[in-house]
Amino acid sequence: MSMKAGGNRGKPGGGNAAGAAASGAGGSGGGRPNLGRGRHSGKGPAAVIFNGVYANMRMVHVLTSVVGTKCELKVKNGAVYEGVFKTYGPECDLVLDAAHRKSPEPSLGPRKEDIVDSIIFKASDVVVVTFKDVDLNFARKVSSDTDNFTDASVSGRINGEHKEKDLEPWDGGDTHNSDSLESLDTDVSNGWDPNDMFKYNEEKYGVLSTYDSSLSTYTVPLERDDSEEFQKREARAAQLAEEIEASATYKARVALENDERSEEEKYTAVVRGERETHMLSRENKYIPPGQRNREAMSWGAGRQNSPRLGQSSAGASASRPGPHDYSPNSGPDQRVVNGGPPRMSPKSQRTPRAHRVPPSRISSVSTGVDLGSHNPPGEVSAAPPTRSSSSGGTWSSVVSGAHRPRSPRQNNMGRASPGSSSLSSPQTGTAPVETVATLTLASSPAAAASPAPNMVASPSGDAKECRVQETRQSSPSANNDNMKPLDNSPSITRPLCKGPPSMAPDHRKQIDNLKQFSVDFRLQPSSNPDPAFDQMMTKPVRDPSDKPKDLALDKASAVGRDGPEQGAAGLAAGSSGAVPASSSSATATSKPGSPAAPSPSPSAPDQKRGGQDVISQGVQTTATMGGPKHEEKEEKKEAVQDQVRKSTLNPNANEFKPRFNAQPKPANTPTPPRPQGQPSPSIVVQQPPAVYGCFPQMYPLTPVSPGVQSPAVYQVQMPHMAVSQSKPYRTGKVPNMPQQRSDQHHPPGTPTMMHPATAAGPPIVAQNPVYSAQYFTCSPQQFTSQPLVQQMPHYQSQAQHMFSPVMQSSARMMGPPTHGQPGLVSSSTTQYPEQTHTMYVSQGPMPQQYPHPNATLHPHPQHPQPSATPTGQSHQGGPPQHGGPQSHPAASPVQHPQHQQAAAAAAAAAAQALHLSNAPPQQQLYSALAPTPPSMTPNPQSPQASFPSAQQTVYIHPQQVQHGYNPSHMAHVQQVGRCLNVCERPGIRTSNLSAF
Amino acid sequence: MAAPGPGEYFSVGSHVSCLTCLGQQLQGEVVAFDYQSKMLTLKCASSSGKPNLNDVILINLAYVSDVDIIHDRTETPPPLASLNVSKLANRARTEKEDKLSQAYAISAGVSVEGQQLFQTIHKTIKDCKWQEKNIIVMDDVVISPPYQVDNCRGKEGSALSHVRKIVEKHFRDVESQKSMQRSQAQQTQKDSTLSS
């Protein structure tokens, strides 16, 4: 080898002069005796002067080229040796490896013992060496056909012979530049036309194409004649063709082929339901921060929310603006989310349903808003809500996405229970109408406080049904319906629903259009989202703010409606409920809420909840509220605007449409409207006392506000159960619960999981499961055990569980809750942001979120609402919420909102507790907080989402809150602010409650 | 290039013929000539008739007579391409290993047919080796004496079926070669008789 190396070196380096010198020295040397040395010495000399053969470049080259080939070497005596040519020396001594003496007789191979490892033949002994079948190009570094025209290869081939080659610049000439090169750039045609190819081949190669356009090779032309036989057959063929083409199967298949939906839409678009499942599947998987955002973007409001929330929370902590930004973002997100759900629904009914339900919820909320906007007429009031919903809508959509699963269950629950609680049916009916939707939303918020969970759940369920029945577009209406049923399930919802239903169709159409837009925009959600999207898209920040304002007005109306619904619910629950409902018919609820605020703590909470709901719905609701409480509205509006602005910040998030969607979803989920609707109705009436008791207990038990909230919710639910829904709950609920667990839980769980994961990461997931489980358990228990007392224990236990998880998840939760509970509204608010941040940042989010809700003023704002809902509505909602629990599971996305809501609810609960003790002061605090929260709320969620969420939170608080909170939290915060605003309103609601 | 220079003796690209002291007639294109060692390298058409390959003959002119330049070439020869030494070294090593493994098998008493078969298989599937008298292909298929298609054993699958195809084709080719050789031999005999 060394020899070879030397040879190689010699070859390239070998100069003519060197060769000459070498020849002189080596040649004369005649030294075979030196051969041995020659080899060894050759190396040395090689470096300096190439001796002997090494000086002969061509000889070196050719001998080197045959290295490693088999050869036959004849020596003077005629003996033939065969071996592998290994190398050669400067004196042309040859080395063969594995050589053996070839015997004269043909034998295939040498025996092992015949082979000599290596033989060196002196050049003087060699007569001839034959290398057979040698590929002289084997070792060429650069094959002539691959790359001969690089500077390296060009210079390489003249290696040694020329010092340097003068490179000449290439001049293609004018013709080249003008013709070939430019033609390449300007030729946009896609290859040759077949006819050109045929022609070219014919001219250039004389090849004639056998192509026959009649494809006679594959078929035969139909021979037509006038014979009777032919005509008969032709007629027969026509008949058969007609039959075939008239068949449903044929049409279905043709539709498949002619489906105008894009491949992307049909097969690769992100589906909410699937998303949720994915979420579930991914729950236990660690998701890199980077991907979390993506997932959040794509998957879920939850995750998205969480990230955003985290950001928002951070932003919130930094300043309210952040939240505002978020809120805007949330708005878009919600829209997106909504869009997501629709897709989901189309694809798979099951998941879709769940999703749909959420969407419906969302859509109901958002759509309701949108619808409201769309349908100026009756919707005037609604229209504003729609705007609010737009922001909230997005959230709500997101939430709904999360809730969807739950919602289905809830719907089921609601459906099952509908009989017991007419609310669901009415709501569904109303759902169609945008106004109704908005109302539902508003109502949901109101109801949300206590009923919220239930409401949410039931609405979702209704929404699911609606979705199933209806298209995505319909889903919105369905959502509305659902929402209504949930919220309104009692009595009011029906009326509202009825109104809305009529609207719904139109809205649906609009929604369809919007859907298309949304699809284009990815704002699948529903028409609602679309409007919101459009607005959002064009003017994310402004729109949200504007919307909120407008919405606020609309919401006010909507809220009023919601209020009615709630009132209806309340009526359903009890006579008192009826009163509120009646009063609330328009803005009554909100107003009532405000009046109620002063009312007893129990009632106050309910009222607060209502107020929260109102607030949550938005800023819109606030607007609605504003009617009564213009100031609040204004504040809300401002908050909304701020949120919107903040949202603008989020707009970045908006850019991440998915995220936006997700956030929106949370907001949607918050749509708590459902909860509101449901909870408010029945829950409010009975539960208040129990709830309160629970809350206090809960509070003590679990520092975490969530826990408290959850208990409250549970309690609320319990009452509901006990009241009218007991049947539904048991039957429907139980089923629902399972469903939720399985379906919703998974979807929700996943979503929630996702949310947590996205927001907090792994921890969240775990927490979520726990929550979900707890929720489920709770709900079942609740369902099973109608007695409030029993349920209460369950709730407490559950609440504790929840808390424990929460606690485990993060001490923060504990802290926040406490904060919130203490009534450190202001502090809590600040905490919220932080918590939210933490939530987002760390897995702890959930806990943090919880705290946020509670501690954060979210709770306060929400609390107010929650308080209203929690105490009255929430309690009521609680039962429905069993649905709430359902919502929790299902609503992972929703949950976020819910969670937030829950948190809010928890906070509300705490607040309520406080309220109970110090209703007025707390309210004040809330109000005070409200301002801050508003900023927070402004975030994305705050406006619409927050409202809904707040409502929902009330219901689901513990579980959902935790889950949803991450994303929603921010919103919640905002919501809280709203809630604060609401709080005042809550007062009204509370009054209603008190009336109850 | 050394002392004589291309023009004086053999210019690269010239076609020369010579007769060795052992009575072997050689003819080919001059690739290189080293004056000191009197080594002449000729490039001939491949003895196996493969277009891309050549036979390279290294002749020690000290033992050659009757050197005739069939036709000389005056143009400058083409430049030489650089070579991948490591590639050559690897080839040398693998060739050696192959030969040694084959020798090992032969020494184990493998029949000529078996050796031929081994060579044939080795052309297609590098992953084959001798295990006593059995040919192991891809550690999966075992071909035991007398190396017929029926002797291929192994896990049923594409590998086994593939090896069987190779074995089947190998013996078919061997048969055809034998017949050709016979005919050629007869032909050469006739020619020799005629010429003589």
Short mmCIF file of N, CA and C in Angstrom, two decimals, chain A residues 777-897:
data_model
loop_
_atom_site.label_atom_id
_atom_site.label_comp_id
_atom_site.label_asym_id
_atom_site.label_seq_id
_atom_site.Cartn_x
_atom_site.Cartn_y
_atom_site.Cartn_z
N THR A 777 -67.40 12.36 38.12
CA THR A 777 -67.86 11.73 39.34
C THR A 777 -68.89 12.62 39.98
N CYS A 778 -68.52 13.80 40.07
CA CYS A 778 -69.42 14.72 40.73
C CYS A 778 -70.78 14.66 40.07
N SER A 779 -70.71 14.83 38.82
CA SER A 779 -71.98 14.90 38.14
C SER A 779 -72.77 13.63 38.39
N PRO A 780 -72.11 12.51 38.24
CA PRO A 780 -72.83 11.28 38.46
C PRO A 780 -73.43 11.28 39.84
N GLN A 781 -72.56 11.57 40.71
CA GLN A 781 -73.02 11.54 42.07
C GLN A 781 -74.21 12.45 42.22
N GLN A 782 -73.98 13.57 41.72
CA GLN A 782 -75.06 14.53 41.82
C GLN A 782 -76.30 13.92 41.23
N PHE A 783 -76.07 13.40 40.10
CA PHE A 783 -77.21 12.82 39.42
C PHE A 783 -77.82 11.75 40.29
N THR A 784 -76.92 10.88 40.67
CA THR A 784 -77.42 9.78 41.46
C THR A 784 -78.11 10.31 42.70
N SER A 785 -77.35 11.09 43.40
CA SER A 785 -77.91 11.56 44.65
C SER A 785 -78.59 12.89 44.42
N GLN A 786 -79.82 12.80 44.38
CA GLN A 786 -80.58 14.01 44.18
C GLN A 786 -80.55 14.90 45.40
N PRO A 787 -80.60 14.25 46.50
CA PRO A 787 -80.65 15.09 47.71
C PRO A 787 -79.53 16.10 47.67
N LEU A 788 -79.91 17.26 47.95
CA LEU A 788 -78.90 18.30 47.91
C LEU A 788 -77.83 18.00 48.93
N VAL A 789 -78.27 17.58 50.05
CA VAL A 789 -77.31 17.35 51.11
C VAL A 789 -76.27 16.37 50.65
N GLN A 790 -76.75 15.27 50.17
CA GLN A 790 -75.79 14.26 49.73
C GLN A 790 -74.89 14.84 48.67
N GLN A 791 -75.55 15.43 47.77
CA GLN A 791 -74.78 16.01 46.69
C GLN A 791 -73.75 16.96 47.26
N MET A 792 -74.24 17.71 48.14
CA MET A 792 -73.33 18.67 48.72
C MET A 792 -72.08 17.97 49.16
N PRO A 793 -72.22 16.96 49.93
CA PRO A 793 -71.01 16.25 50.37
C PRO A 793 -70.19 15.88 49.16
N HIS A 794 -70.88 15.31 48.23
CA HIS A 794 -70.16 14.90 47.03
C HIS A 794 -69.42 16.08 46.49
N TYR A 795 -70.17 17.08 46.38
CA TYR A 795 -69.54 18.25 45.79
C TYR A 795 -68.33 18.64 46.58
N GLN A 796 -68.60 18.68 47.83
CA GLN A 796 -67.48 19.07 48.68
C GLN A 796 -66.32 18.15 48.44
N SER A 797 -66.66 16.89 48.54
CA SER A 797 -65.59 15.93 48.35
C SER A 797 -64.96 16.17 47.00
N GLN A 798 -65.82 16.26 46.07
CA GLN A 798 -65.31 16.49 44.73
C GLN A 798 -64.52 17.77 44.71
N ALA A 799 -65.16 18.71 45.25
CA ALA A 799 -64.50 20.00 45.26
C ALA A 799 -63.15 19.82 45.89
N GLN A 800 -63.15 19.12 46.95
CA GLN A 800 -61.88 18.90 47.61
C GLN A 800 -60.93 18.22 46.65
N HIS A 801 -61.47 17.23 46.08
CA HIS A 801 -60.63 16.50 45.12
C HIS A 801 -60.08 17.50 44.14
N MET A 802 -61.03 18.18 43.65
CA MET A 802 -60.62 19.16 42.67
C MET A 802 -59.52 20.00 43.25
N PHE A 803 -59.81 20.43 44.37
CA PHE A 803 -58.83 21.32 44.97
C PHE A 803 -57.52 20.62 45.11
N SER A 804 -57.65 19.44 45.66
CA SER A 804 -56.41 18.73 45.87
C SER A 804 -55.63 18.68 44.57
N PRO A 805 -56.30 18.29 43.52
CA PRO A 805 -55.58 18.29 42.25
C PRO A 805 -55.01 19.66 42.01
N VAL A 806 -55.90 20.53 42.15
CA VAL A 806 -55.46 21.89 41.89
C VAL A 806 -54.27 22.18 42.75
N MET A 807 -54.50 21.87 43.99
CA MET A 807 -53.44 22.16 44.92
C MET A 807 -52.18 21.51 44.42
N GLN A 808 -52.31 20.26 44.13
CA GLN A 808 -51.15 19.54 43.66
C GLN A 808 -50.59 20.24 42.45
N SER A 809 -51.51 20.46 41.59
CA SER A 809 -51.06 21.04 40.33
C SER A 809 -50.21 22.25 40.63
N SER A 810 -50.77 23.08 41.42
CA SER A 810 -49.93 24.24 41.75
C SER A 810 -50.44 24.90 42.99
N ALA A 811 -49.51 25.23 43.76
CA ALA A 811 -49.85 25.94 44.97
C ALA A 811 -50.50 27.25 44.58
N ARG A 812 -50.08 27.69 43.48
CA ARG A 812 -50.58 28.97 43.01
C ARG A 812 -52.09 28.97 43.09
N MET A 813 -52.60 27.87 42.61
CA MET A 813 -54.04 27.79 42.61
C MET A 813 -54.51 28.13 44.01
N MET A 814 -53.89 27.45 44.90
CA MET A 814 -54.30 27.67 46.25
C MET A 814 -54.27 29.15 46.54
N GLY A 815 -53.14 29.66 46.30
CA GLY A 815 -52.96 31.07 46.61
C GLY A 815 -54.04 31.91 45.96
N PRO A 816 -54.13 31.77 44.69
CA PRO A 816 -55.08 32.62 43.97
C PRO A 816 -56.45 32.50 44.57
N PRO A 817 -56.84 31.26 44.74
CA PRO A 817 -58.19 31.09 45.26
C PRO A 817 -58.32 31.89 46.54
N THR A 818 -57.37 31.64 47.33
CA THR A 818 -57.45 32.31 48.60
C THR A 818 -57.58 33.79 48.35
N HIS A 819 -56.74 34.22 47.51
CA HIS A 819 -56.77 35.65 47.24
C HIS A 819 -58.18 36.04 46.82
N GLY A 820 -58.57 35.31 45.86
CA GLY A 820 -59.89 35.65 45.35
C GLY A 820 -60.88 35.60 46.48
N GLN A 821 -60.80 34.55 47.22
CA GLN A 821 -61.76 34.40 48.28
C GLN A 821 -61.68 35.54 49.27
N PRO A 822 -60.51 35.77 49.68
CA PRO A 822 -60.37 36.82 50.66
C PRO A 822 -61.12 38.04 50.23
N GLY A 823 -61.29 38.12 48.96
CA GLY A 823 -61.95 39.35 48.56
C GLY A 823 -60.86 40.28 48.14
N LEU A 824 -59.69 39.76 48.02
CA LEU A 824 -58.59 40.59 47.56
C LEU A 824 -58.76 40.77 46.08
N VAL A 825 -59.87 41.20 45.78
CA VAL A 825 -60.17 41.30 44.37
C VAL A 825 -59.04 41.95 43.63
N SER A 826 -58.67 43.07 44.12
CA SER A 826 -57.63 43.81 43.40
C SER A 826 -56.41 42.93 43.34
N SER A 827 -56.02 42.45 44.48
CA SER A 827 -54.83 41.63 44.50
C SER A 827 -55.04 40.45 43.57
N SER A 828 -56.16 39.90 43.75
CA SER A 828 -56.44 38.72 42.95
C SER A 828 -56.29 39.07 41.47
N THR A 829 -56.79 40.16 41.14
CA THR A 829 -56.70 40.54 39.73
C THR A 829 -55.27 40.49 39.30
N THR A 830 -54.47 41.15 40.07
CA THR A 830 -53.06 41.15 39.71
C THR A 830 -52.60 39.72 39.64
N GLN A 831 -52.95 39.01 40.63
CA GLN A 831 -52.54 37.62 40.66
C GLN A 831 -53.00 36.92 39.41
N TYR A 832 -54.14 37.21 39.05
CA TYR A 832 -54.67 36.52 37.88
C TYR A 832 -53.67 36.56 36.75
N PRO A 833 -53.32 37.73 36.45
CA PRO A 833 -52.38 37.81 35.34
C PRO A 833 -51.21 36.91 35.60
N GLU A 834 -50.67 37.08 36.75
CA GLU A 834 -49.50 36.29 37.07
C GLU A 834 -49.84 34.82 36.96
N GLN A 835 -50.90 34.54 37.60
CA GLN A 835 -51.29 33.14 37.58
C GLN A 835 -51.46 32.68 36.16
N THR A 836 -52.18 33.47 35.51
CA THR A 836 -52.40 33.08 34.13
C THR A 836 -51.06 32.86 33.47
N HIS A 837 -50.21 33.79 33.75
CA HIS A 837 -48.89 33.66 33.14
C HIS A 837 -48.30 32.33 33.54
N THR A 838 -48.29 32.18 34.79
CA THR A 838 -47.71 30.93 35.28
C THR A 838 -48.42 29.78 34.61
N MET A 839 -49.68 29.92 34.62
CA MET A 839 -50.44 28.84 34.00
C MET A 839 -49.88 28.56 32.64
N TYR A 840 -49.83 29.55 31.95
CA TYR A 840 -49.37 29.37 30.57
C TYR A 840 -48.00 28.79 30.56
N VAL A 841 -47.21 29.46 31.28
CA VAL A 841 -45.82 29.05 31.28
C VAL A 841 -45.67 27.63 31.75
N SER A 842 -46.14 27.41 32.95
CA SER A 842 -45.89 26.11 33.53
C SER A 842 -47.13 25.25 33.42
N GLN A 843 -46.93 24.05 33.85
CA GLN A 843 -48.04 23.13 33.83
C GLN A 843 -49.05 23.58 34.85
N GLY A 844 -48.50 24.13 35.83
CA GLY A 844 -49.32 24.59 36.92
C GLY A 844 -50.50 25.40 36.46
N PRO A 845 -50.49 25.79 35.26
CA PRO A 845 -51.49 26.73 34.78
C PRO A 845 -52.84 26.47 35.39
N MET A 846 -53.18 25.24 35.33
CA MET A 846 -54.52 24.94 35.78
C MET A 846 -54.71 25.52 37.16
N PRO A 847 -53.87 25.09 38.02
CA PRO A 847 -54.03 25.56 39.39
C PRO A 847 -54.03 27.07 39.38
N GLN A 848 -53.07 27.53 38.73
CA GLN A 848 -52.94 28.97 38.68
C GLN A 848 -54.22 29.55 38.18
N GLN A 849 -54.59 28.96 37.12
CA GLN A 849 -55.81 29.45 36.53
C GLN A 849 -56.90 29.46 37.58
N TYR A 850 -56.93 28.39 38.24
CA TYR A 850 -57.97 28.33 39.24
C TYR A 850 -57.88 29.53 40.12
N PRO A 851 -56.71 29.60 40.61
CA PRO A 851 -56.54 30.73 41.50
C PRO A 851 -56.99 31.97 40.79
N HIS A 852 -56.57 32.02 39.59
CA HIS A 852 -56.88 33.21 38.83
C HIS A 852 -58.36 33.49 38.94
N PRO A 853 -59.02 32.47 38.59
CA PRO A 853 -60.47 32.71 38.59
C PRO A 853 -60.84 33.26 39.93
N ASN A 854 -60.45 32.51 40.88
CA ASN A 854 -60.88 32.89 42.21
C ASN A 854 -60.21 34.18 42.61
N ALA A 855 -58.92 33.98 42.71
CA ALA A 855 -58.16 35.11 43.19
C ALA A 855 -58.36 36.24 42.24
N THR A 856 -58.15 35.88 41.01
CA THR A 856 -58.23 36.96 40.06
C THR A 856 -59.56 37.56 40.20
N LEU A 857 -59.57 38.70 39.81
CA LEU A 857 -60.82 39.35 39.88
C LEU A 857 -61.74 38.66 38.96
N HIS A 858 -61.20 37.95 38.07
CA HIS A 858 -62.09 37.22 37.16
C HIS A 858 -63.21 36.73 38.02
N PRO A 859 -62.74 36.09 39.00
CA PRO A 859 -63.78 35.58 39.88
C PRO A 859 -64.66 36.72 40.26
N HIS A 860 -64.01 37.74 40.60
CA HIS A 860 -64.81 38.86 41.07
C HIS A 860 -65.80 39.26 40.03
N PRO A 861 -65.22 39.61 38.94
CA PRO A 861 -66.16 40.00 37.90
C PRO A 861 -67.07 38.83 37.72
N GLN A 862 -66.38 37.78 37.48
CA GLN A 862 -67.15 36.57 37.29
C GLN A 862 -67.91 36.29 38.56
N HIS A 863 -67.16 36.42 39.58
CA HIS A 863 -67.79 36.14 40.85
C HIS A 863 -69.11 36.84 40.91
N PRO A 864 -68.99 38.06 40.61
CA PRO A 864 -70.26 38.75 40.67
C PRO A 864 -71.24 37.93 39.89
N GLN A 865 -70.85 37.72 38.68
CA GLN A 865 -71.74 36.92 37.85
C GLN A 865 -71.90 35.56 38.50
N PRO A 866 -70.74 34.96 38.70
CA PRO A 866 -70.78 33.64 39.30
C PRO A 866 -71.63 33.69 40.53
N SER A 867 -71.29 34.66 41.30
CA SER A 867 -71.99 34.73 42.56
C SER A 867 -73.46 34.62 42.23
N ALA A 868 -73.81 35.42 41.27
CA ALA A 868 -75.21 35.35 40.92
C ALA A 868 -75.52 33.94 40.49
N THR A 869 -74.82 33.53 39.50
CA THR A 869 -75.06 32.18 39.03
C THR A 869 -74.78 31.19 40.11
N PRO A 870 -73.62 31.31 40.68
CA PRO A 870 -73.26 30.31 41.68
C PRO A 870 -74.35 30.22 42.70
N THR A 871 -74.53 31.30 43.29
CA THR A 871 -75.47 31.25 44.39
C THR A 871 -76.80 30.75 43.86
N GLY A 872 -77.32 31.56 43.05
CA GLY A 872 -78.64 31.16 42.56
C GLY A 872 -78.49 30.31 41.33
N GLN A 873 -78.08 30.95 40.33
CA GLN A 873 -78.04 30.29 39.02
C GLN A 873 -77.05 29.14 39.05
N SER A 874 -75.90 29.49 39.51
CA SER A 874 -74.86 28.47 39.48
C SER A 874 -75.41 27.24 40.16
N HIS A 875 -75.99 27.47 41.24
CA HIS A 875 -76.52 26.32 41.94
C HIS A 875 -77.47 25.59 41.02
N GLN A 876 -78.32 26.37 40.54
CA GLN A 876 -79.27 25.75 39.63
C GLN A 876 -78.50 25.11 38.51
N GLY A 877 -77.64 25.94 38.03
CA GLY A 877 -76.82 25.47 36.91
C GLY A 877 -76.12 24.22 37.36
N GLY A 878 -75.71 24.24 38.58
CA GLY A 878 -74.97 23.09 39.09
C GLY A 878 -75.62 21.82 38.63
N PRO A 879 -76.81 21.66 38.93
CA PRO A 879 -77.50 20.44 38.54
C PRO A 879 -77.41 20.30 37.05
N PRO A 880 -77.77 21.30 36.40
CA PRO A 880 -77.72 21.22 34.95
C PRO A 880 -76.31 20.89 34.62
N GLN A 881 -75.49 21.52 35.38
CA GLN A 881 -74.13 21.35 35.06
C GLN A 881 -73.67 19.99 35.29
N HIS A 882 -74.29 19.37 36.02
CA HIS A 882 -73.85 17.99 35.98
C HIS A 882 -73.44 17.93 34.58
N GLY A 883 -74.30 18.62 33.92
CA GLY A 883 -73.91 18.93 32.58
C GLY A 883 -72.64 19.67 32.71
N GLY A 884 -72.65 20.48 33.69
CA GLY A 884 -71.46 21.30 33.90
C GLY A 884 -70.27 20.40 33.96
N PRO A 885 -70.36 19.45 34.77
CA PRO A 885 -69.24 18.50 34.84
C PRO A 885 -69.00 17.99 33.45
N GLN A 886 -70.09 17.67 32.87
CA GLN A 886 -69.97 17.17 31.52
C GLN A 886 -69.22 18.19 30.71
N SER A 887 -69.75 19.34 30.84
CA SER A 887 -69.09 20.39 30.08
C SER A 887 -67.63 20.33 30.40
N HIS A 888 -67.35 20.12 31.59
CA HIS A 888 -65.95 20.09 31.97
C HIS A 888 -65.22 19.10 31.10
N PRO A 889 -65.69 17.92 31.14
CA PRO A 889 -64.95 16.91 30.38
C PRO A 889 -64.97 17.28 28.92
N ALA A 890 -66.16 17.42 28.48
CA ALA A 890 -66.29 17.64 27.06
C ALA A 890 -65.61 18.93 26.68
N ALA A 891 -65.81 19.82 27.50
CA ALA A 891 -65.40 21.16 27.13
C ALA A 891 -63.96 21.42 27.29
N SER A 892 -63.17 20.45 27.22
CA SER A 892 -61.81 20.84 27.48
C SER A 892 -61.62 22.20 26.92
N PRO A 893 -61.96 22.34 25.67
CA PRO A 893 -61.84 23.69 25.15
C PRO A 893 -62.79 24.54 25.94
N VAL A 894 -63.95 24.00 25.92
CA VAL A 894 -64.96 24.72 26.64
C VAL A 894 -64.51 24.89 28.05
N GLN A 895 -63.97 23.83 28.48
CA GLN A 895 -63.57 23.85 29.87
C GLN A 895 -62.76 25.06 30.17
N HIS A 896 -61.90 25.31 29.26
CA HIS A 896 -61.07 26.46 29.54
C HIS A 896 -61.96 27.60 29.91
N PRO A 897 -62.79 27.82 29.01
CA PRO A 897 -63.69 28.92 29.33
C PRO A 897 -64.38 28.57 30.62
#
